[in-house]
XYZ file of C-alpha atoms in Angstrom:
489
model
C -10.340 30.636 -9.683
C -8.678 32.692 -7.224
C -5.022 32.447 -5.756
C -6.386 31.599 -2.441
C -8.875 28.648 -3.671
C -4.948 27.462 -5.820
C -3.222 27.810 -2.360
C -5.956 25.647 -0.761
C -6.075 23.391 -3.441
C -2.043 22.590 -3.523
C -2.320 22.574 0.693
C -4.623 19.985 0.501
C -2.302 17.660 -2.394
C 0.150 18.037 0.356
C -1.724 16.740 3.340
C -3.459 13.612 1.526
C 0.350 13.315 -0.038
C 1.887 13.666 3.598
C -0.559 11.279 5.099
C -0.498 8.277 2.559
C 3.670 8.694 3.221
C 3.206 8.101 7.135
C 1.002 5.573 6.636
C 3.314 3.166 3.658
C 6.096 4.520 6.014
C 5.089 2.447 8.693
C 4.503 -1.050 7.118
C 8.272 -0.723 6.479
C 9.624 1.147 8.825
C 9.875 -0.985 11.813
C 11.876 -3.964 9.981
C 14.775 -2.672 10.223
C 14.695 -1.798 13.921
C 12.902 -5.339 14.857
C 16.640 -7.089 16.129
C 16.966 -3.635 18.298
C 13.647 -3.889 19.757
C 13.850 -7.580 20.578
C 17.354 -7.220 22.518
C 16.072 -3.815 24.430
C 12.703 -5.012 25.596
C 13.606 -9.195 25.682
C 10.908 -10.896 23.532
C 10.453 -13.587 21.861
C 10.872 -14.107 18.000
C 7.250 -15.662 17.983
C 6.171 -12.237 19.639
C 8.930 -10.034 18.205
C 6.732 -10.602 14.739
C 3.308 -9.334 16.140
C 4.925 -6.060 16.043
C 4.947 -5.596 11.984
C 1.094 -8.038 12.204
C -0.664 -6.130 14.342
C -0.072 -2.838 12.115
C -0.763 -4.753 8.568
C -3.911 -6.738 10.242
C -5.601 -3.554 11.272
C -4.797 -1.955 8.525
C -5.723 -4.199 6.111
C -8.788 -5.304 7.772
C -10.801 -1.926 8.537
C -9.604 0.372 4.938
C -13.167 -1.056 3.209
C -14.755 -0.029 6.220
C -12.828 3.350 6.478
C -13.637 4.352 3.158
C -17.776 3.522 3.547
C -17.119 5.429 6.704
C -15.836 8.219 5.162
C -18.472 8.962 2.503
C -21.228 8.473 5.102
C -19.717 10.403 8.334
C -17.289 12.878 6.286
C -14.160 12.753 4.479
C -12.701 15.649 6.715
C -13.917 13.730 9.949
C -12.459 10.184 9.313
C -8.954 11.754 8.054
C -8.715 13.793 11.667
C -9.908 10.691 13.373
C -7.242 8.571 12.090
C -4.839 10.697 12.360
C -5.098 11.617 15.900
C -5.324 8.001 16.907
C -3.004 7.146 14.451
C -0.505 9.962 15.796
C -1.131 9.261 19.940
C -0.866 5.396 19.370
C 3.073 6.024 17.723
C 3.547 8.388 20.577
C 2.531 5.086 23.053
C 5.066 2.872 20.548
C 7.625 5.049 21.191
C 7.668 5.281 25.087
C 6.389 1.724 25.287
C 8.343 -0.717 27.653
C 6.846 -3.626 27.153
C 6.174 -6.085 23.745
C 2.809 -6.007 25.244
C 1.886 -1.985 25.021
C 3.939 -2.032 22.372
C 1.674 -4.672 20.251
C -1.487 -3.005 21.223
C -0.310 0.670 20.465
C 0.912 -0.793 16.741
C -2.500 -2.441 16.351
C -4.211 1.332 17.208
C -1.800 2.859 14.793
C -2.983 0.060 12.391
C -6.668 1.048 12.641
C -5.970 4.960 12.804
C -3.981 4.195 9.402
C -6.817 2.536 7.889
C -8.920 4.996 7.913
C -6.151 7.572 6.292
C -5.654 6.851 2.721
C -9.594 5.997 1.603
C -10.217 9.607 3.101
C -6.982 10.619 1.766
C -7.783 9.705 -1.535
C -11.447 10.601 -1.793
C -10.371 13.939 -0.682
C -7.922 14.238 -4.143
C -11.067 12.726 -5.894
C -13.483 15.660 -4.698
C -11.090 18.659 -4.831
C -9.703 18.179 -8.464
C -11.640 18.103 -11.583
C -12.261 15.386 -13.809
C -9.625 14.911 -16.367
C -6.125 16.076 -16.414
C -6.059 18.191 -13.258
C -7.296 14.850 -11.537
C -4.395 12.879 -13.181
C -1.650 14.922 -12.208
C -2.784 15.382 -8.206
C -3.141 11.051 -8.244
C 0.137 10.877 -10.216
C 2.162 12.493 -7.468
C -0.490 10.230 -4.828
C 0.674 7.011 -6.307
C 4.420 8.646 -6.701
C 4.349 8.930 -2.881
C 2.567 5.763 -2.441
C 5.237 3.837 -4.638
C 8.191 5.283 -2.829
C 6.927 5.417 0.692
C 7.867 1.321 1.138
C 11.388 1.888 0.211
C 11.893 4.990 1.828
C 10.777 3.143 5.089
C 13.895 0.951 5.059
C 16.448 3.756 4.581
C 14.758 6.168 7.068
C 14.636 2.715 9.383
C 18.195 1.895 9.310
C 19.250 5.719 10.176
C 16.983 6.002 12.663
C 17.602 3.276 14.073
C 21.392 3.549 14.276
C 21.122 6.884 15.236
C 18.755 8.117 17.668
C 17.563 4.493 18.931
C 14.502 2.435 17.513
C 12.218 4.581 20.138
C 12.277 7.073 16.926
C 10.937 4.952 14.556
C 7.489 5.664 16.262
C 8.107 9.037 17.738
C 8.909 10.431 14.123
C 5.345 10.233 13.675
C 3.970 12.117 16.367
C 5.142 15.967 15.007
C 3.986 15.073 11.505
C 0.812 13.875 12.839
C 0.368 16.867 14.810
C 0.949 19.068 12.046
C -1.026 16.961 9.395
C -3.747 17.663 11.978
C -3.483 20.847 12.228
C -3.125 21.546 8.225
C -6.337 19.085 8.217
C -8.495 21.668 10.466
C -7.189 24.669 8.744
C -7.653 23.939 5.003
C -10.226 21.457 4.907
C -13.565 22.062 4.306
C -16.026 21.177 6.726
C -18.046 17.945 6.079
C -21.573 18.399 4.590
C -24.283 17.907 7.015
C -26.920 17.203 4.479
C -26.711 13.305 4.586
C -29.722 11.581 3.581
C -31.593 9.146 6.190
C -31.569 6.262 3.548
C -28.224 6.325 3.532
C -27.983 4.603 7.187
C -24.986 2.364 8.422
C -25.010 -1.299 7.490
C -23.844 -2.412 10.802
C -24.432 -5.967 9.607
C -22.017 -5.706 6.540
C -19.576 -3.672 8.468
C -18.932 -6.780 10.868
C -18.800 -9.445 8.062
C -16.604 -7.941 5.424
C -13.954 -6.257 8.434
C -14.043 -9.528 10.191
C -13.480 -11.969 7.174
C -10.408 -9.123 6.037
C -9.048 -9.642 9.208
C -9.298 -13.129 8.748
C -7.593 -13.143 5.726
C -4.983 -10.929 6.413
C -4.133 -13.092 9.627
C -3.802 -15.869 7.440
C -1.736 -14.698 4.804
C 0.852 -13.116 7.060
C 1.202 -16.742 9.117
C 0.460 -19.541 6.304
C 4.375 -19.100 5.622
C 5.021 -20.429 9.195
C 1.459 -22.732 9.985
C 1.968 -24.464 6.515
C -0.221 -23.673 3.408
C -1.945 -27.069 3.883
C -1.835 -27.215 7.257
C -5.626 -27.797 9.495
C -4.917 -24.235 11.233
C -4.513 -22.410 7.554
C -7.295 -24.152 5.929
C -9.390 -23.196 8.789
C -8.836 -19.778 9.099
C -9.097 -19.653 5.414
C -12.471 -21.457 5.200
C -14.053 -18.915 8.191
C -12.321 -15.949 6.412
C -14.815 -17.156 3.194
C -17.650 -17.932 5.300
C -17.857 -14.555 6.496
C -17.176 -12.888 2.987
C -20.032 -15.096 1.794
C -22.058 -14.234 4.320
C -21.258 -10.213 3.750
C -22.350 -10.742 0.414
C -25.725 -12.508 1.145
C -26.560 -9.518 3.403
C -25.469 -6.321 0.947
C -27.813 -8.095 -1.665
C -30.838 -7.680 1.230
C -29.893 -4.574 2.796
C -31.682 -0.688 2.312
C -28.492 0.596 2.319
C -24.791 -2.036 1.384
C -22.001 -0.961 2.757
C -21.052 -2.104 -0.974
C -23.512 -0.907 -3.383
C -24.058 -3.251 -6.495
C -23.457 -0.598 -8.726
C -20.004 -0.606 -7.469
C -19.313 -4.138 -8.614
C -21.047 -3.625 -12.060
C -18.769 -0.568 -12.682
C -16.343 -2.398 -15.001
C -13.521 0.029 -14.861
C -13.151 -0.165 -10.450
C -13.187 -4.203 -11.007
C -10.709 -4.082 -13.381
C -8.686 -1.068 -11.287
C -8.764 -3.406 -8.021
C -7.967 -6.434 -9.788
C -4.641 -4.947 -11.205
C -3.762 -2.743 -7.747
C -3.661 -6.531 -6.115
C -1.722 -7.556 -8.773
C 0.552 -4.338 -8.775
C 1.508 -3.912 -5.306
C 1.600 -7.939 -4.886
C 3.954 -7.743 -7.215
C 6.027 -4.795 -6.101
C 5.705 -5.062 -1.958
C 7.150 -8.938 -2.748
C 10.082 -6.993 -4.578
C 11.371 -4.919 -2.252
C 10.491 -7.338 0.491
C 12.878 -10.199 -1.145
C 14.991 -7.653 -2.823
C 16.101 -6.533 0.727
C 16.654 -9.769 2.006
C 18.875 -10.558 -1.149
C 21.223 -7.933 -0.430
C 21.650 -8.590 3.269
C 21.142 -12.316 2.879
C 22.913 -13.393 -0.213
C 25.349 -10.421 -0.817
C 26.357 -9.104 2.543
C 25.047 -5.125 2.586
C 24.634 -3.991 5.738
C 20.801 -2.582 6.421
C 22.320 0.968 5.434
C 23.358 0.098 2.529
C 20.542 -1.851 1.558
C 18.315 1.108 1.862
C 20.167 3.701 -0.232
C 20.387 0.903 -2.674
C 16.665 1.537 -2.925
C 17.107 5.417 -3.696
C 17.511 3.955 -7.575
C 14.069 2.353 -7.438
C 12.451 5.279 -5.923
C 13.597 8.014 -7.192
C 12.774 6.334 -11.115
C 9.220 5.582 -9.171
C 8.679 8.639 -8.480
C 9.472 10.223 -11.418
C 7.650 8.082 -13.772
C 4.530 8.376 -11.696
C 4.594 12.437 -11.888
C 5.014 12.131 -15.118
C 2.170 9.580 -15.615
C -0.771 11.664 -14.179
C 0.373 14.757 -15.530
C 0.935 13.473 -19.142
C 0.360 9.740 -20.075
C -2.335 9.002 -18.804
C -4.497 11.383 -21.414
C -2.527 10.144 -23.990
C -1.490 6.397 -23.419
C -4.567 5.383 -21.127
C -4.748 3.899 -18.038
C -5.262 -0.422 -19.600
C -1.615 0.140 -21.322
C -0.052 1.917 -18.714
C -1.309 -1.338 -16.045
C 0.017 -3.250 -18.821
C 3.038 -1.557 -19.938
C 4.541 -1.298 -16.212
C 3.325 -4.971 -14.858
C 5.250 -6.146 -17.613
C 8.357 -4.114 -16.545
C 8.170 -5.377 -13.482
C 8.145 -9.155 -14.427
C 10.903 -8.086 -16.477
C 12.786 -6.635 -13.261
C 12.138 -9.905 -11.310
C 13.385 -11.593 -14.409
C 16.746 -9.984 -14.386
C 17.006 -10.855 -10.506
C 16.522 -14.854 -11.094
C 20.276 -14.633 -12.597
C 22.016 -12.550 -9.875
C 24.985 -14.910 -8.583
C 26.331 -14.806 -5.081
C 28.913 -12.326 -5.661
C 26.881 -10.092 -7.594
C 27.729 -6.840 -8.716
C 25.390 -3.748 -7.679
C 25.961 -1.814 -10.827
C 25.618 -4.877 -13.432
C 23.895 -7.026 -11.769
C 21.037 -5.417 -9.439
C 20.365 -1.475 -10.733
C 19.360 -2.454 -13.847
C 16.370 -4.804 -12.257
C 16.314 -1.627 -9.634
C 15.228 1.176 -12.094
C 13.127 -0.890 -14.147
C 10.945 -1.833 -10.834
C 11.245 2.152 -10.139
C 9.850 2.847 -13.710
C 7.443 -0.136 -13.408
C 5.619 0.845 -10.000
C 5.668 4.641 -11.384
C 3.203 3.905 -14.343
C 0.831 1.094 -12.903
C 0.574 2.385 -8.757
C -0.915 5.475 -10.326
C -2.745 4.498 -13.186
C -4.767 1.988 -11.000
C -5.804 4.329 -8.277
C -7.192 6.429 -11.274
C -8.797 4.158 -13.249
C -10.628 3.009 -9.624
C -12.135 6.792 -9.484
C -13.027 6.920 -12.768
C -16.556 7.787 -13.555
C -17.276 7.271 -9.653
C -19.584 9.776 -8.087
C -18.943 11.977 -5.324
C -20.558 9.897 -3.012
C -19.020 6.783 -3.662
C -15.275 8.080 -3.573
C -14.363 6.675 0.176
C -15.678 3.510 -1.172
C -13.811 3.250 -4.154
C -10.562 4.721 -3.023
C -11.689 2.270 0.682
C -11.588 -0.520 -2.247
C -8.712 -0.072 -4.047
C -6.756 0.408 -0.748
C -7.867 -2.782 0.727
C -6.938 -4.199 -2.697
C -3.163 -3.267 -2.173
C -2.820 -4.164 0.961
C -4.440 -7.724 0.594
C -2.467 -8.205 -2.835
C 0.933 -6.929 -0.647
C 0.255 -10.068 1.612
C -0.617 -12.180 -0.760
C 2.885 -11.033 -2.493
C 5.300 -11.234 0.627
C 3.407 -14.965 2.275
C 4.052 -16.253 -1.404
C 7.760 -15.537 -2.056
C 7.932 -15.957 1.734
C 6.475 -19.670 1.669
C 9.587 -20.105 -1.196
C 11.848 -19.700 1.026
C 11.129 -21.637 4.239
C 10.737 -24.233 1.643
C 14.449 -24.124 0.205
C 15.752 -23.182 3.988
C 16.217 -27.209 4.571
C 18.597 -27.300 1.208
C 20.433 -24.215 2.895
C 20.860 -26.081 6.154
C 21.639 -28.897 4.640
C 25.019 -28.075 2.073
C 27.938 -29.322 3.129
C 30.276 -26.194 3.471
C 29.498 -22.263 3.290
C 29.669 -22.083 -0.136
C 27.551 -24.454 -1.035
C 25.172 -22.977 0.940
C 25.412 -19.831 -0.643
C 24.603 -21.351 -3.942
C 21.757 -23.000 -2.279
C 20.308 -19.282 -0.510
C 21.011 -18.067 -4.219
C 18.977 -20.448 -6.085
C 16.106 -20.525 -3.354
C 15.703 -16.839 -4.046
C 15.998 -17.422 -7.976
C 13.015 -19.771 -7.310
C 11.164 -16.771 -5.385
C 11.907 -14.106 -7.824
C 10.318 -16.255 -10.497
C 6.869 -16.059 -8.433
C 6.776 -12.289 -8.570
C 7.415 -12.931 -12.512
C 4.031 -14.974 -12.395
C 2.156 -12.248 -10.420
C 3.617 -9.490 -12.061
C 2.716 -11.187 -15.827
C -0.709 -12.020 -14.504
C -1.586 -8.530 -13.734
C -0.310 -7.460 -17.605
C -2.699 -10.001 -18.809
C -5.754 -9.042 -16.160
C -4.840 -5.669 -17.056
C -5.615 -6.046 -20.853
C -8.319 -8.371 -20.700
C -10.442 -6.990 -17.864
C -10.330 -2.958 -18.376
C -12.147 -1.190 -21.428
C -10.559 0.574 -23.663
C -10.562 3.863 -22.719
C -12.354 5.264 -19.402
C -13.485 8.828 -18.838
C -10.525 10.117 -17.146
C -8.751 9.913 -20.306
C -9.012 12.776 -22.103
C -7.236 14.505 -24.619
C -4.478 16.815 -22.950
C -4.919 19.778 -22.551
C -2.446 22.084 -24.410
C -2.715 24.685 -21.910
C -1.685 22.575 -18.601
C 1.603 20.869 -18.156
C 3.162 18.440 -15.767
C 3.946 21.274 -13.115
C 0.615 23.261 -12.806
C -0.720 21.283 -9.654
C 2.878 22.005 -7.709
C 2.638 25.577 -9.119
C -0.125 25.710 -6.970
C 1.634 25.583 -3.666
């Protein structure tokens, strides 16, 4: 192959690379800056939290339907629609002067996003081989994807100190521009050879995005409606009744949004099951892992983010080094195993941090492991979902597995969330300041142990559910290393 079709080849690691960043970038990013937002434009704290829904809902809701979208309409299409919408809805967020244009514009970023990484992905899936070459170009995807969360709170707190929380959003709009414009130049153009059977399931479309959106909606407010509240069971109950109903109508229709060959392919079951479990698992870390340092031991928001350069740095590391070597070697059922159990073991080591404790002995330790941990599994389970997929099912698959992390992210944060509005009545209620420290300590104990359970239920789906080797593991190559794919830039 020629240098040009390398050049192409490395140009287009970087844009689906870039993209998935912006994208993870912004379901952290604004945190930080929420205080600063609520004092500049005056809102509410039951409105100030629409701001970080809106994005997650929309999001969440339409990736299924942005991946289907993408295999049917074109991969090169879908990634240029969402990222023009994605890019002119920050540039609305930035300028906006009200929580009400502000809330829209984040839920258009929110659907622009979704329909990023499944053609983001599918695009990897496509222009890489089979096999190793595959591996490494997903290994630095799932590097990126890992470290994108935590990067979001450092880049947050400078921003937002700096040049104003106005920046947060308007840091978007140049890369957007120029993802765009690397998207038109070195992307292929879709094929326009589409066959007629392969019409839209409108029907399917309108089930499965509504009942997502359902469920996300839930699982971002059960924390604050109650778990067993009427207005949680509700939403819950119509969130299944339209699920059930999407499945009723892919087993009728010509052409399912969802083919059934999808959901008989062993190795994407298994792949989705353990990316819910993964970034469950992980999102609730650095979500309650933030809030323990500015909570329980005092950092300042600064601080707390360059306390995350130790988890993503080892992240992203571990996850080059996963698709370009382990992955032939190890497989992708130990690696899910190997680094869910790291990661229980990382929550473990945080259910013993004291009020006073000590970065270095105390927190780094926990810090790298989680680094290590999200390295080998964030990977391994977007490859194992494109393994032995066909071309034409790649936006589904990678629509899937997105959907999964995102879903399996709220699932995370509402649980270890839920935790702690449950121990906040013990905080309130100690008699001087430090017993309530001991009391935030312990409530946070109590939440780190849940992200044990998720994290050691995703080692065990892990080795139960995926076979024991799939056909992207192959033996290495002894010709290609780790570096070839970034040689080719």
């Amino acid at each position: 192959m020629g240098t040009k079709a390398h050049t192409n080849r490395g140009m287009v690691l970087v844009l689906a690379c870039a993209a998935q960043f912006m994208v993870v970038l912004d379901v952290a990013i604004v945190n930080v800056a929420l205080p600063s937002i609520q004092q500049d434009l005056g809102i509410g704290q039951s409105t100030l939290q629409w701001i970080v829904i809106a994005y997650g809902l929309m999001l969440g809701g339409f990736l299924l339907l942005g991946g289907r979208m993408a295999d049917l309409l074109g991969r090169r299409r879908m990634l240029l629609t969402g990222l023009t919408l994605f890019s002119f809805a920050s540039l609305v967020a930035g300028v906006a002067g009200s929580a009400e244009l502000l809330i829209g514009a984040r839920a258009l970023q929110g659907f622009g996003a979704a329909l990023i990484p499944p053609a983001a992905l599918s695009i990897l899936a496509v222009t890489f081989a089979e096999g190793a070459e595959r591996n490494r170009a997903l290994g630095l995807y799932g590097a990126v994807t890992g470290v994108s969360a935590s990067v979001g709170v450092i880049a947050s707190g400078l921003l937002t100190d700096g040049a104003g929380w106005h920046w947060v959003f308007l840091i978007n709009v140049p890369i957007g521009v120029l993802l765009i414009a690397m998207a038109a130049i070195f992307l292929p153009v879709d094929a326009g050879d589409r066959r007629e059977s392969e019409r839209f399931d409108v029907a399917g479309a309108v089930t499965v995005t509504g009942g997502l959106l359902l469920l996300v909606y839930t699982l971002n407010r059960a924390s604050d409606f109650g778990w067993g509240s009427a207005s949680t069971l509700g939403l819950f109950a119509a969130s299944v009744l339209m699920l059930s109903a999407f499945v009723r109508i892919e087993g009728r229709s010509r052409s399912p949004l969802v083919p059934g060959s999808a959901l008989r392919n062993r190795t994407l079951v298994a792949a989705n099951l353990s990316a819910f479990f993964t970034f469950g698992a992980f999102f609730a870390f650095i979500f309650l892992g933030s809030l323990l340092m500015q909570q329980v031991l005092g950092y300042s928001p600064t601080r707390t983010g360059v306390a995350w350069l130790a988890t993503t740095a080892t992240s992203f590391v571990a996850a080059g080094i996963t698709g370009g070597k382990l992955v032939a070697v190890v497989g992708v059922r130990r690696l899910l195993v190997a680094g869910q159990s790291l990661l229980a073991i990382s929550a473990l080591l945080l259910t013993r941090v004291p009020a006073g404790g000590d970065f270095a002995t105390d927190l780094l330790p926990a810090l790298l492991l989680a680094g290590v941990a999200g390295g080998m599994a964030a990977p391994a389970a977007q490859i194992g979902a494109l393994s032995g997929v066909t071309h034409s099912m790649t936006g589904l698959a990678s629509g899937l597995v997105e959907t999964l992390r995102e879903i399996g992210g709220a699932v995370g944060v509402a649980a270890v969330s839920t935790v702690l509005v449950s121990r906040a009545g013990e905080i309130a209620d100690a008699a001087d300041q430090a017993a309530r420290g001991l009391a935030a300590v312990n409530a946070f104990h109590a939440a780190f142990w849940v992200i044990f359970v998720v994290a050691a239920l995703g080692a065990l789906t892990a080795a139960i559910g995926f076979p024991r080797r799939t056909t992207q593991e192959i033996e290495p190559d002894p010709a290609a290393d780790t570096e070839a794919v970034v040689r080719d830039l």
